[in-house]
Short mmCIF file of C-alpha atoms and ligand atoms in Angstrom, two decimals:
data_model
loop_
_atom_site.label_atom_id
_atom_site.label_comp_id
_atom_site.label_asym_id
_atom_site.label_seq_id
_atom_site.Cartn_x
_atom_site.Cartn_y
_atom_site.Cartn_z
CA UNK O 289 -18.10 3.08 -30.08
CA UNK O 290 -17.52 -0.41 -30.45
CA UNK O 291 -18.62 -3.98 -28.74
CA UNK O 292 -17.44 -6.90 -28.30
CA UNK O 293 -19.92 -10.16 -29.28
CA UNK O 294 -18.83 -13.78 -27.66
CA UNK O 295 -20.52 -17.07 -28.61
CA UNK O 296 -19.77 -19.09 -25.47
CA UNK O 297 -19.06 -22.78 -25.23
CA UNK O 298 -15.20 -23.39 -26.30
CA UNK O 299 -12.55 -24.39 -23.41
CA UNK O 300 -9.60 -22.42 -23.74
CA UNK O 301 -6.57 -24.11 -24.26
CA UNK O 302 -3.32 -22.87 -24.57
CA UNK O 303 -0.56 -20.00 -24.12
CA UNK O 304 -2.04 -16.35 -22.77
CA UNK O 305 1.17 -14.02 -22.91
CA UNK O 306 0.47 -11.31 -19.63
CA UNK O 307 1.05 -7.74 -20.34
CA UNK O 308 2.91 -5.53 -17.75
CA UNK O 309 0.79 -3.86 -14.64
CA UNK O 310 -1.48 -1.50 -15.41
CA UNK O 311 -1.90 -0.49 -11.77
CA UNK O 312 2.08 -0.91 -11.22
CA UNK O 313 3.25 1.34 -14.79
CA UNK O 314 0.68 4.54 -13.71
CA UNK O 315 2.96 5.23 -10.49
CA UNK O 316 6.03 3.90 -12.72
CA UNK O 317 5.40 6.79 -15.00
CA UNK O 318 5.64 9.59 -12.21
CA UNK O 319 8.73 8.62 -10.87
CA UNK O 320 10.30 11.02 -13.75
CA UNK O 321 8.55 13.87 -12.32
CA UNK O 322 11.11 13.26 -9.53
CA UNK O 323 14.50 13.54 -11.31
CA UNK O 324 16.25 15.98 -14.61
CA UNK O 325 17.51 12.31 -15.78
CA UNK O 326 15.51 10.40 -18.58
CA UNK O 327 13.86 7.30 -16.82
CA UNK O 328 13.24 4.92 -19.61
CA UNK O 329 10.17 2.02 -18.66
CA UNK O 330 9.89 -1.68 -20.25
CA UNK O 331 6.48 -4.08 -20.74
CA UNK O 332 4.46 -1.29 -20.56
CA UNK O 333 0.97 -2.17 -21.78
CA UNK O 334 -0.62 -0.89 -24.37
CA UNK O 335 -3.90 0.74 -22.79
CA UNK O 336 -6.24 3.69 -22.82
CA UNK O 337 -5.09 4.89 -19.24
CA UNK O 338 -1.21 4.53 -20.23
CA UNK O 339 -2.09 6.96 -22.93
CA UNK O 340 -4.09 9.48 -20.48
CA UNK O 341 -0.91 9.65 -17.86
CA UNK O 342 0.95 10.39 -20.76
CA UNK O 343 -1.38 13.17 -22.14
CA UNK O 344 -0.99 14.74 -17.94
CA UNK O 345 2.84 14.37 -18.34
CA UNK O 346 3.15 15.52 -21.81
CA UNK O 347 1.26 18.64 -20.27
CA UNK O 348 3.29 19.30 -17.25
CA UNK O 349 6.48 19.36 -19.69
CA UNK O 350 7.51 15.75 -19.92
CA UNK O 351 9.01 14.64 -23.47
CA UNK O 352 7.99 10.88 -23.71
CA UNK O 353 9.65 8.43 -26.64
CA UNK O 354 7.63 5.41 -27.27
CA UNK O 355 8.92 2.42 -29.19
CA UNK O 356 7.53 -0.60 -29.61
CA UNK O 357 4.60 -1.03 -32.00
CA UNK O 358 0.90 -1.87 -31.71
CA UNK O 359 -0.19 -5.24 -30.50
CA UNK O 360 -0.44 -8.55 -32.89
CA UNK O 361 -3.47 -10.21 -32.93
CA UNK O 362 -2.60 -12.85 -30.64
CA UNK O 363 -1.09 -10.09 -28.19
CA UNK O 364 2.18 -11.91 -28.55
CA UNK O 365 4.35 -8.83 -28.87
CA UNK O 366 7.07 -7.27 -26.21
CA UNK O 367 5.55 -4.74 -23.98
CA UNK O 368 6.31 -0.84 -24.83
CA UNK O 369 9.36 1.03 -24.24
CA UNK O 370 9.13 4.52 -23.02
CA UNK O 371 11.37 7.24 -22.53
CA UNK O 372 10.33 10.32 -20.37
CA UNK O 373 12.44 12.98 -19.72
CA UNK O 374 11.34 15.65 -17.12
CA UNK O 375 14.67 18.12 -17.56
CA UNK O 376 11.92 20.83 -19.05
CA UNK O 377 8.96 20.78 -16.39
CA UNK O 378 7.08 23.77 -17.40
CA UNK O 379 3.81 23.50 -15.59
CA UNK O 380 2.75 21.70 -11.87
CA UNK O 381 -1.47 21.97 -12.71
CA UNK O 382 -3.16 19.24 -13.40
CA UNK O 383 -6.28 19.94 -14.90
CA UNK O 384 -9.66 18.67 -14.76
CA UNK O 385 -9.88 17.71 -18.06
CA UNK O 386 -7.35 15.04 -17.66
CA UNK O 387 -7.96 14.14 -14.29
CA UNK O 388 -11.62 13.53 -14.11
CA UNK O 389 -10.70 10.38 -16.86
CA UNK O 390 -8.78 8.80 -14.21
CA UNK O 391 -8.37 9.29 -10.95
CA UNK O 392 -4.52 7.60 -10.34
CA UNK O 393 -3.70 11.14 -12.09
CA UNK O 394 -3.46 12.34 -8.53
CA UNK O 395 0.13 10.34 -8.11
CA UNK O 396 1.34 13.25 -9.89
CA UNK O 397 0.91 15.54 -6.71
CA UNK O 398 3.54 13.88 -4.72
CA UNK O 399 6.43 14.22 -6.68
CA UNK O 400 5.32 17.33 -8.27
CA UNK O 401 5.87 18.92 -4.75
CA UNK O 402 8.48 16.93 -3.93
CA UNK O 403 10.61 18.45 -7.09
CA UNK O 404 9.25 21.66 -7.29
CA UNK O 405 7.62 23.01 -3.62
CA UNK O 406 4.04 23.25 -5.58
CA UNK O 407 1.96 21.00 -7.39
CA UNK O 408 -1.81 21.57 -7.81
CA UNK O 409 -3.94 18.73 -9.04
CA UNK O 410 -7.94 18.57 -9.74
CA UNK O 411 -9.87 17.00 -7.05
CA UNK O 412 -10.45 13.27 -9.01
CA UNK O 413 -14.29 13.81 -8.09
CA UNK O 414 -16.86 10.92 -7.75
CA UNK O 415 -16.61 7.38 -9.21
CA UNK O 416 -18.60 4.55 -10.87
CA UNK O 417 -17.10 2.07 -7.58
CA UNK O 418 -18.51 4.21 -4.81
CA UNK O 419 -17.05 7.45 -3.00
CA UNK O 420 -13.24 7.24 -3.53
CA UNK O 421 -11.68 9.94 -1.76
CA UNK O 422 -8.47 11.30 -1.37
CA UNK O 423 -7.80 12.72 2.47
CA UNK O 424 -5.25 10.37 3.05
CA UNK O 425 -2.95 10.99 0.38
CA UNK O 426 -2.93 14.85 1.43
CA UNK O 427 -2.68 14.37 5.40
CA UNK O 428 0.29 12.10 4.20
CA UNK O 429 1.66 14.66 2.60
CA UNK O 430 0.77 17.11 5.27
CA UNK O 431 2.62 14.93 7.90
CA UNK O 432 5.91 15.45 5.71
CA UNK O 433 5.83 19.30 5.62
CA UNK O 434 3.60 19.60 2.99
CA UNK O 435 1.16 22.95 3.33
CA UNK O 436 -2.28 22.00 1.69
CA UNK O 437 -5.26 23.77 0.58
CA UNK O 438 -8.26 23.12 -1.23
CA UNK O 439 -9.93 25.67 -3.79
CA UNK O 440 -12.15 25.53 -6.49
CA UNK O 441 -11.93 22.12 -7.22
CA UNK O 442 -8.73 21.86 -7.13
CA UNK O 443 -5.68 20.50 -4.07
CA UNK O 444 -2.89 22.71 -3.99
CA UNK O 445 0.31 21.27 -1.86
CA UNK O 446 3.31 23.67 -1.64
CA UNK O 447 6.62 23.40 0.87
CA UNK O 448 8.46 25.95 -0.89
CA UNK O 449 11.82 24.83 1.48
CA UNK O 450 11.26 21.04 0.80
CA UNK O 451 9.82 18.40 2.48
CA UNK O 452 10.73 17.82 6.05
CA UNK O 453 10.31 14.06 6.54
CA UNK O 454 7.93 12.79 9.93
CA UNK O 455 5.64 10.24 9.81
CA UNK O 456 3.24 8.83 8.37
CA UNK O 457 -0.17 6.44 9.97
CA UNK O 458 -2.22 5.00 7.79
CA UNK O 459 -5.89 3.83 9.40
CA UNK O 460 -6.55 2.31 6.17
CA UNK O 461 -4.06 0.78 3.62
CA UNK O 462 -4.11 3.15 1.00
CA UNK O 463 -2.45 2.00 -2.09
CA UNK O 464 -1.87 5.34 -3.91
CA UNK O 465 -1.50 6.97 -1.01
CA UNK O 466 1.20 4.89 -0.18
CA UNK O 467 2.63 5.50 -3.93
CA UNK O 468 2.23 8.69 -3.40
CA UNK O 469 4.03 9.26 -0.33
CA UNK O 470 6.74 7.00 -1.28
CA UNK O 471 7.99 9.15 -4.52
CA UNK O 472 7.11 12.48 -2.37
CA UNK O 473 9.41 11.03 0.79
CA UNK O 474 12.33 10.31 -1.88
CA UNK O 475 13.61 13.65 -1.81
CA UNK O 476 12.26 14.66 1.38
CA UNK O 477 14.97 16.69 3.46
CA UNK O 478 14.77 14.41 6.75
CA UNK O 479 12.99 10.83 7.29
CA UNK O 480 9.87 9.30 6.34
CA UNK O 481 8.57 6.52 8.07
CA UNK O 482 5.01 4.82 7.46
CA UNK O 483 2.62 2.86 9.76
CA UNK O 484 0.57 0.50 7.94
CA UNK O 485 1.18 1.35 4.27
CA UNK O 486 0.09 -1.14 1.28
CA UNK O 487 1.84 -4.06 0.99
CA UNK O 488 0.57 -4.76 -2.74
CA UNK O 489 3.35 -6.10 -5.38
CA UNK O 490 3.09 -2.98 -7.00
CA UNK O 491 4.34 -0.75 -4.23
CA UNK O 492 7.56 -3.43 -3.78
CA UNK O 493 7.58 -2.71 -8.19
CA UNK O 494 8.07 1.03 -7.81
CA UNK O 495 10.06 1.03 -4.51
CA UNK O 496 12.59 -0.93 -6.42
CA UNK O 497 12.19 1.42 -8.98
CA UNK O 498 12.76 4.50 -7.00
CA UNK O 499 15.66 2.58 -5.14
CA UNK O 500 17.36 2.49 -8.84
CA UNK O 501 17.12 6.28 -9.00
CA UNK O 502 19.14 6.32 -6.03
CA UNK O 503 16.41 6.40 -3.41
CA UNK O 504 17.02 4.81 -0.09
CA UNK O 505 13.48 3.03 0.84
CA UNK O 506 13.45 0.06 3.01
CA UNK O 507 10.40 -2.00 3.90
CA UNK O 508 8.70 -1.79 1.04
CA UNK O 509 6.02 -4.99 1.04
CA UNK O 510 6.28 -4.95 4.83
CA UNK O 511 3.97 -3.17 7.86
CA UNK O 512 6.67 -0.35 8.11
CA UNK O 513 8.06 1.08 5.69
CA UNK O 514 11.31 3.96 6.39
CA UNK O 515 12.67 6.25 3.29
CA UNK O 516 15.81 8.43 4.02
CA UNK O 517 15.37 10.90 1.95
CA UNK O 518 18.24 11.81 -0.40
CA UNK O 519 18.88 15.35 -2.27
CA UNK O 520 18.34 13.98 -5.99
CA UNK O 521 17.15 11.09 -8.16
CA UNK O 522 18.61 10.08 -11.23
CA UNK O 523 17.62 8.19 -14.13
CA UNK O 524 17.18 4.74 -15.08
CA UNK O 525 15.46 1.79 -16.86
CA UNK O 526 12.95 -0.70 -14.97
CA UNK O 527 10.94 -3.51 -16.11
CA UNK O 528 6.78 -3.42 -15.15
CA UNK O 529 6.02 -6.35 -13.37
CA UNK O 530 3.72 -8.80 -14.86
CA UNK O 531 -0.28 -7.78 -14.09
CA UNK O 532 -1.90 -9.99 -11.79
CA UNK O 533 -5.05 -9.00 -12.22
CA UNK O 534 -4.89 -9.28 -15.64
CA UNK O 535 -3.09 -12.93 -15.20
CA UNK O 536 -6.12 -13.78 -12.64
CA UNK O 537 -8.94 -12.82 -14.77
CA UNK O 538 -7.37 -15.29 -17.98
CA UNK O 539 -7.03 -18.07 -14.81
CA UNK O 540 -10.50 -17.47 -14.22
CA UNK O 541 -11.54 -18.01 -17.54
CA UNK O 542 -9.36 -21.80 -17.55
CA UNK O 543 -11.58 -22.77 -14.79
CA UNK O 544 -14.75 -21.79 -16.13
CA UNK O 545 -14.43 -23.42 -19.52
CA UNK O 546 -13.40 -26.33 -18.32
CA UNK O 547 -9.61 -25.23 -20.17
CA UNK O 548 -5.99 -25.58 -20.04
CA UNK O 549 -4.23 -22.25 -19.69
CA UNK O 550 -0.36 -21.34 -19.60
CA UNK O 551 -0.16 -17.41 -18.07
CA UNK O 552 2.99 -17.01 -19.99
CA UNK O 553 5.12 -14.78 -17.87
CA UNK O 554 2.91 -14.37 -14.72
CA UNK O 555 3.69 -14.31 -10.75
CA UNK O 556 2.22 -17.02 -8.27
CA UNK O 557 3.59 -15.19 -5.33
CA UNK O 558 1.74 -12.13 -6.10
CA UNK O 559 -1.62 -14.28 -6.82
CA UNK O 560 -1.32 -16.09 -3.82
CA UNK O 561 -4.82 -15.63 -2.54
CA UNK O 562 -6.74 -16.01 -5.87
CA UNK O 563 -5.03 -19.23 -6.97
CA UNK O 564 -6.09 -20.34 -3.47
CA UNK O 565 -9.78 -19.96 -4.19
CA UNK O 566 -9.44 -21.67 -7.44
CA UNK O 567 -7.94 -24.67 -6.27
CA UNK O 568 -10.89 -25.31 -3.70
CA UNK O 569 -13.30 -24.56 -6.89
CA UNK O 570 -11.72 -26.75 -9.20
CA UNK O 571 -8.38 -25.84 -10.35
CA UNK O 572 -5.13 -27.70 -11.01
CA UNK O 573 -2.26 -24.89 -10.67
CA UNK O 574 1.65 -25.28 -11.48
CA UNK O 575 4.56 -23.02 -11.41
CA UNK O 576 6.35 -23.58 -15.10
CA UNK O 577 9.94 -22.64 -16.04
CA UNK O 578 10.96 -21.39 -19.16
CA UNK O 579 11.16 -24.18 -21.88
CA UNK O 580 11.58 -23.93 -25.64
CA UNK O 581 7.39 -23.24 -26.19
CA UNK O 582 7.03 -20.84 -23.77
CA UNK O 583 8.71 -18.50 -21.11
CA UNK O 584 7.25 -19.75 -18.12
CA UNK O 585 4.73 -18.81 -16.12
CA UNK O 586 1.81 -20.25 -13.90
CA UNK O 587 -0.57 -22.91 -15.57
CA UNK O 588 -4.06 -22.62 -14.37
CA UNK O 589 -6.23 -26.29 -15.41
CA UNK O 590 -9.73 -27.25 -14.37
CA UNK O 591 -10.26 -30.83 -13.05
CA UNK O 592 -13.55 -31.13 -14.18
CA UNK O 593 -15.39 -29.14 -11.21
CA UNK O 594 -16.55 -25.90 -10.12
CA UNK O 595 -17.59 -25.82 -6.67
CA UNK O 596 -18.81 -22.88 -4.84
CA UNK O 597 -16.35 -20.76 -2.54
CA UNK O 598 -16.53 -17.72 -0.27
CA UNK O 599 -14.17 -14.86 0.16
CA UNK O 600 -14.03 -11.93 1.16
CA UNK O 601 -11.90 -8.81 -0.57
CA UNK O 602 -9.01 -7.43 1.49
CA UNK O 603 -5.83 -5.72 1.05
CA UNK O 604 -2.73 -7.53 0.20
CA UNK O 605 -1.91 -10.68 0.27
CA UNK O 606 -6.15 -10.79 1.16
CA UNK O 607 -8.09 -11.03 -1.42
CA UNK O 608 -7.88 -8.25 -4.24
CA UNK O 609 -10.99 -6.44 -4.89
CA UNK O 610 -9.95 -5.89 -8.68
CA UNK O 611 -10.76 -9.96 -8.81
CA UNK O 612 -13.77 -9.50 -7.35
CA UNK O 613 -16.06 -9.26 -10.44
CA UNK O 614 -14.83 -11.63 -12.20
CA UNK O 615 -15.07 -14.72 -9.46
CA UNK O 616 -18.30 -13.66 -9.12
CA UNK O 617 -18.96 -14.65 -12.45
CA UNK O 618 -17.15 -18.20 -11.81
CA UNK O 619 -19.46 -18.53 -8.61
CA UNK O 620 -22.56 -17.99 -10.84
CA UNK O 621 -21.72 -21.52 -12.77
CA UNK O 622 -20.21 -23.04 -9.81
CA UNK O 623 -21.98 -25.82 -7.82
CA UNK O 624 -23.53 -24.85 -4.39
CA UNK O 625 -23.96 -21.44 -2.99
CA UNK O 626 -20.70 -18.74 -2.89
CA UNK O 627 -20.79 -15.96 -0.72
CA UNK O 628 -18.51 -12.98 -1.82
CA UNK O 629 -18.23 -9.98 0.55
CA UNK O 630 -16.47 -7.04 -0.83
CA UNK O 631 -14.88 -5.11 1.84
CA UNK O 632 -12.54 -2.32 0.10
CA UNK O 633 -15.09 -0.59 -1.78
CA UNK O 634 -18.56 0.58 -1.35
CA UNK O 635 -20.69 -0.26 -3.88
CA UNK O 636 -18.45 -2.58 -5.93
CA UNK O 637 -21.61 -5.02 -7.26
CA UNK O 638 -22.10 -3.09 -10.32
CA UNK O 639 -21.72 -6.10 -12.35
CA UNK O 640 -24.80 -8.13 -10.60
CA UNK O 641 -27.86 -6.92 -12.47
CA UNK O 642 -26.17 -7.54 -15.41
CA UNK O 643 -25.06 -10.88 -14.58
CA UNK O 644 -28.59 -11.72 -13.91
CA UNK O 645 -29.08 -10.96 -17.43
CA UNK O 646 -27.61 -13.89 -18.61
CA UNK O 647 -29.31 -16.09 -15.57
CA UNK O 648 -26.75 -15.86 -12.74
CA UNK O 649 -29.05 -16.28 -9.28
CA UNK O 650 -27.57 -13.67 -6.97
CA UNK O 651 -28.79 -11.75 -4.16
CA UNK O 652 -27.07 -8.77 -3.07
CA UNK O 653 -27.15 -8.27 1.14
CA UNK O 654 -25.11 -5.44 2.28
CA UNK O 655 -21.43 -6.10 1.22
CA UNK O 656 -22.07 -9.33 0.11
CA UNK O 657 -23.13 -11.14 -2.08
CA UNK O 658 -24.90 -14.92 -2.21
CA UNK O 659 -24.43 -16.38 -5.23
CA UNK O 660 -26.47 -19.19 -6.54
CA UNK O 661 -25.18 -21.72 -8.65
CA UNK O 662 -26.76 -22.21 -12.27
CA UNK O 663 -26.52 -24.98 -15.12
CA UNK O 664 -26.11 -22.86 -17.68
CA UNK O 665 -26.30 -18.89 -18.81
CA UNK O 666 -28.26 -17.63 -21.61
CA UNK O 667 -26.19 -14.89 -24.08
CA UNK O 668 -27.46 -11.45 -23.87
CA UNK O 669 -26.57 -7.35 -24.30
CA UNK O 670 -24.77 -6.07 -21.53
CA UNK O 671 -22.71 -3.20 -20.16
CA UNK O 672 -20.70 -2.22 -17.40
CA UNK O 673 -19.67 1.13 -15.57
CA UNK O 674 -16.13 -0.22 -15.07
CA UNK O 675 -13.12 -1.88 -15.69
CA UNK O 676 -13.43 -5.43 -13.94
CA UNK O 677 -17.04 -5.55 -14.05
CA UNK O 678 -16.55 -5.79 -18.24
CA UNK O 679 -14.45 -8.69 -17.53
CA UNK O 680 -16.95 -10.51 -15.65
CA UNK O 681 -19.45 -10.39 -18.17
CA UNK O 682 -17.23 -10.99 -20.78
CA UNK O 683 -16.23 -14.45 -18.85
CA UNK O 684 -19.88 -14.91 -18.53
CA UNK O 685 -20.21 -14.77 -22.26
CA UNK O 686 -17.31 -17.67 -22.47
CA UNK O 687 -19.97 -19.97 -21.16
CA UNK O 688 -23.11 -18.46 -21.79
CA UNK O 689 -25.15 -20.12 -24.64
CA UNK O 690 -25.54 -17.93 -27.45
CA UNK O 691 -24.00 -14.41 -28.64
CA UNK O 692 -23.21 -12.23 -25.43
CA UNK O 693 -22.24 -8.54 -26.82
CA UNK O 694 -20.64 -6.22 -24.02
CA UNK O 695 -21.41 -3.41 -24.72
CA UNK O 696 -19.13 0.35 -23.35
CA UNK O 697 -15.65 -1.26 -24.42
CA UNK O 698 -13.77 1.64 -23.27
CA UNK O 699 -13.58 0.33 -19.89
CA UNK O 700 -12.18 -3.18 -21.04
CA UNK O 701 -9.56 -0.94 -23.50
CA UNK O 702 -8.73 0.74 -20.05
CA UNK O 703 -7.22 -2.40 -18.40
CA UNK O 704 -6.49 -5.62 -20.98
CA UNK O 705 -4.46 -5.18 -23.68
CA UNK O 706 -5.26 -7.12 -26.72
CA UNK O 707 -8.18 -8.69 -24.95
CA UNK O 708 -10.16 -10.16 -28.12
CA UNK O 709 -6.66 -11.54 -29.80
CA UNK O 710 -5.72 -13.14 -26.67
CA UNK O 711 -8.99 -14.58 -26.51
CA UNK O 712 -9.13 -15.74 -29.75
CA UNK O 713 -5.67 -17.20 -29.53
CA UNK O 714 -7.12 -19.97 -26.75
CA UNK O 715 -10.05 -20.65 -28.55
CA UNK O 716 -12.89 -18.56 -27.88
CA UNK O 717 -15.28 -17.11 -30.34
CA UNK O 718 -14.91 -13.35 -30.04
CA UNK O 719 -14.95 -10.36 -32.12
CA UNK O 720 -15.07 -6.66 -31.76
CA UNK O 721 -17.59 -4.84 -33.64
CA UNK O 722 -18.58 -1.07 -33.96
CA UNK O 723 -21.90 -0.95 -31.64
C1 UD1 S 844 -5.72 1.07 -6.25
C2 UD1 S 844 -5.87 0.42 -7.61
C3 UD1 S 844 -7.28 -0.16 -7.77
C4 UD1 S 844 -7.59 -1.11 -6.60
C5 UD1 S 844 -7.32 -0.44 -5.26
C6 UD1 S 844 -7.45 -1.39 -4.07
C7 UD1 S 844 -4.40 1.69 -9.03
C8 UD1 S 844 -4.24 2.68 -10.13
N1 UD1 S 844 -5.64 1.42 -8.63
O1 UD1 S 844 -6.67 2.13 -6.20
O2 UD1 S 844 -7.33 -0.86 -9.01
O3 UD1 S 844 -8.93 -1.50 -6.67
O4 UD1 S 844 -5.98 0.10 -5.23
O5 UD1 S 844 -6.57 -2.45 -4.21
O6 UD1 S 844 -3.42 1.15 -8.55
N2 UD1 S 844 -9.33 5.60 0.73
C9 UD1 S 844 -9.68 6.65 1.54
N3 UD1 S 844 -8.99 7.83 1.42
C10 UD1 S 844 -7.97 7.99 0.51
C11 UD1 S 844 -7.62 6.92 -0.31
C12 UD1 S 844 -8.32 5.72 -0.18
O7 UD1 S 844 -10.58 6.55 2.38
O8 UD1 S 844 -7.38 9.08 0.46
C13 UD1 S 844 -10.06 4.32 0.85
C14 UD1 S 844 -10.78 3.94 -0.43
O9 UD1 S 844 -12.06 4.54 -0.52
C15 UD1 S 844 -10.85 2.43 -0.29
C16 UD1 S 844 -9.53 2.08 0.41
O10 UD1 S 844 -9.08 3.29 1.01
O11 UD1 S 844 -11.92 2.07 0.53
C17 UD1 S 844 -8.45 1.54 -0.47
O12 UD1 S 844 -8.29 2.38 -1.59
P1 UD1 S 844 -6.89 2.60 -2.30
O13 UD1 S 844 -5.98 1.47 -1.91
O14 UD1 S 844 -6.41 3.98 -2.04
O15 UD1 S 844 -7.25 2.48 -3.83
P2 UD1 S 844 -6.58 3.23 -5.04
O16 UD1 S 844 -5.13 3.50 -4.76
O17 UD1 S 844 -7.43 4.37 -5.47
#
C-alpha cells in the first residue's frame, strides 16, 4: 500500500501533458470483441483499470501487444499503443473475479453477443457511489433481439440467430448503456435506433471508432442516434481522445493555487460546462495552438479570486458528475457560499467528511451540498472510497497548510496517470510513500 503526502502552498505553473480517456479507452478496448481483424489503440493511459479490461480480454481469448513504456516522471511520454486481436475468442464468461474490480467490465456483454449469440457477464454488484445498476443496458439489449436471463449472479444474453435491430428508449441517459448498445447494434441484422442516448464526447470517440471498422452509426453526440447494422467489422487504429476529466481536475488545481496552467493537448469543447464555472470563480481560460513549447491545448489562469458558484451535475454538455468532487474542494476555499447538487448519482458526497478534516465548512442537505467558504485548510490523513473523491482531497492538500497524506492510492492509480510527476512538474510538493 502506498500514500501520497502533499505540503500545500505552491501555485502551479506551467505545462500538464493530458493522458488519453480513461472512460473513452474501456469501451475502445471492446470494440475488438466485435471483429477477427486486429484493432490496434493509441494514447492509451497508463492505469490500473486499463490493465483489469485487459486481464477480462486476455481471458475471453484476446492476444493484446502493448508498446510504449512506463511513464517519465514528469508524465511527458506518448500514450500506449495496443494491439488486440480477437481472431481466437475462446470463452464469452466473464467472471466475478474480474468484474467485481470494475464495473465498465459489463461493456463486454454487448459485443460478446453481438459476435457470438452468447455472452454471460457477472452482475457488477454494489458500489462505493451509491446503487449503480444495470437494467438498462439489458432491456437495451432485449429491445434488439437479445434473450436475457439472470442466474446465480450472473446475466446471460444469447440470440443464437443474431440480433434483430428495433429500438431503443432510454428514460435516463445511460452512458454505458449507450456504449453498450452501440457496439451490440453494429452487427445487428436489421436497424437500431435510440431515443435519448448519452451525448458524452466519449460515445462520439467510439462511434467514430466503430464507424472505422466499417460500422454505419449516425447521430452519435445527438438526441437520436440510428446504426444500420452491417454483417462484419474489420480492423483498425484510433486515437483516445484527450480525458476531460482528467484535464478538469489539473484546471481546478490552476485556480485554486492561484497558478498558471497549460492542459497540453486538452478539449474546450468537451469541457464546456466546467470551464464555465471557473470563469465565474476566478479563472482566465484560452484556447492555445500548437507552438514550438508546447502542443496546444487549453490554458486555465486564476485572476486573483475565488468566488463561490453553484451547479448542479447533469449529463452532457451539463455538468459532469466525475467533476463533482473536486469543485467541491475549490468551493471550500472560495469566497461566499457554493451550493453543489449532485443529481446523477446517489450518494456521491463521499468526499465531505473528509474534507472537513482539513476545515472545509460544508453541510450536506439531500443532494446538495452548501459549501462554506474558509481562509485557509489545515493538512491532515485522509482517504477516499473512490476515484474523484481522492482527487479532491488531494487538491485540498495543494492549499492546505501543512503535510496532507491521502491515504487508499489505488483509487487515484485507477484514473490519473502519473499523478505525483505531473504534479511535481508544476510545482507542488508531493511524494508517494509506502503507507
Ligand atoms: C459512466 C462513467 C462514470 C460517470 C458516469 C456518468 C465510464 C467507465 N464511467 O458510468 O465515470 O460518472 O458515466 O457520467 O465511462 N443507471 C440505471 N440503470 C442502468 C445504468 C445506469 O439506472 O442500467 C443510472 C445510474 O445509476 C446513474 C445514471 O443512470 O444514476 C447514469 O449512469 P451511467 O451514465 O450509466 O454511468 P456509467 O456508464 O456506469
Amino acid at each position: 500500500m502506498e500514500k501520497l503526502i502533499i505540503k500545500g502552498g505552491n501555485a502551479l505553473h506551467g505545462i500538464v501533458p493530458i493522458s488519453g480517456a480513461k472512460n473513452a479507452a474501456l469501451p475502445l478496448m471492446c470494440t475488438p470483441l466485435l471483429t477477427p481483424d486486429p484493432v490496434t489503440l493509441e494514447n492509451l493511459p497508463r492505469l490500473a483499470d486499463i490493465n483489469t479490461l485487459n486481464d477480462l480480454l486476455n481471458h475471453l481469448g484476446v492476444s493484446i501487444t502493448i508498446r510504449g513504456g512506463k511513464g517519465g516522471a514528469t508524465g511527458r511520454r506518448e500514450g500506449r499503443r495496443m494491439t488486440f486481436d480477437g481472431s481466437e475468442i475462446t470463452n464469452t464468461v466473464a467472471p466475478y473475479d474480474i468484474v467485481r474490480k470494475m464495473r465498465a467490465s459489463i461493456l463486454v456483454l454487448g459485443p460478446l453477443v453481438a459476435r457470438f449469440g452468447d455472452a454471460t457477464v457477472s452482475m457488477p454488484g454494489g458500489c462505493a457511489i451509491g446503487n449503480r445498476p444495470i437494467d438498462l443496458h439489458l432491456k437495451a439489449l432485449e429491445a434488439i433481439g437479445a434473450d436475457i436471463e439472470l442466474k446465480d449472479g450472473y446475466v446471460r444474453a444469447t440470440a443464437p440467430h443474431g440480433l434483430t435491430g428495433g429500438t431503443v428508449r432510454f428514460p435516463i441517459a445511460s452512458v454505458g448503456a449507450t456504449e453498450n448498445i452501440l457496439m451490440a447494434a453494429s452487427l445487428a441484422k436489421g436497424t437500431v435506433n435510440i431515443e435519448n442516448p448519452a451525448r458524452e464526447p466519449e460515445i462520439i470517440d467510439l462511434a467514430n471508432c466503430l464507424n472505422s471498422m466499417g460500422a454505419r452509426i449516425v447521430g452519435a453526440g445527438t438526441e437520436f442516434i440510428t446504426i444500420e447494422g452491417v454483417p462484419r467489422l474489420y480492423g483498425c487504429t484510433h486515437s483516445v481522445m484527450p480525458d476531460r476529466v482528467e484535464a478538469g481536475s489539473y484546471a481546478v488545481a490552476a485556480i485554486m493555487t492561484g497558478g498558471d496552467l497549460l492542459l497540453e493537448g486538452a478539449n474546450a469543447h468537451d469541457m464546456g460546462a466546467m470551464l464555465g464555472v471557473l470563469e465565474e470563480t476566478g479563472g482566465i481560460i484560452n484556447e492555445e495552438k500548437a507552438c514550438a513549447s508546447h502542443k496546444g491545448g487549453v490554458r486555465v489562469k486564476s485572476n486573483g479570486h475565488r468566488k463561490g458558484f453553484d451547479l448542479v451535475t447533469q449529463p452532457f454538455p451539463g455538468f459532469p458528475t466525475d467533476m463533482q468532487a473536486q469543485f467541491m474542494a475549490l468551493a471550500v476555499v472560495a469566497d461566499g457560499a457554493s451550493v453543489i447538487t449532485e443529481a446523477i448519482f446517489e450518494n456521491r458526497f463521499m468526499h465531505v467528511p473528509e474534507l472537513c478534516r482539513l476545515g472545509a465548512d460544508i453541510t450536506v442537505n439531500g443532494a446538495s451540498a452548501t459549501v462554506r467558504g474558509v481562509n485557509a485548510l489545515k493538512g491532515a490523513p485522509v482517504m477516499a472510497t473512490d476515484l474523484r473523491a481522492s482527487m479532491s482531497l488531494a487538491l485540498a492538500g495543494l492549499v492546505a497548510e501543512g503535510e496532507t497524506h491521502i491515504n487508499r492510492l489505488y483509487h487515484l492509480d485507477r484514473g490519473y496517470e502519473g499523478l505525483e510527476g505531473k504534479l511535481r512538474a508544476v510545482g507542488a510538493d508531493v511524494e508517494r510513500v509506502p503507507a
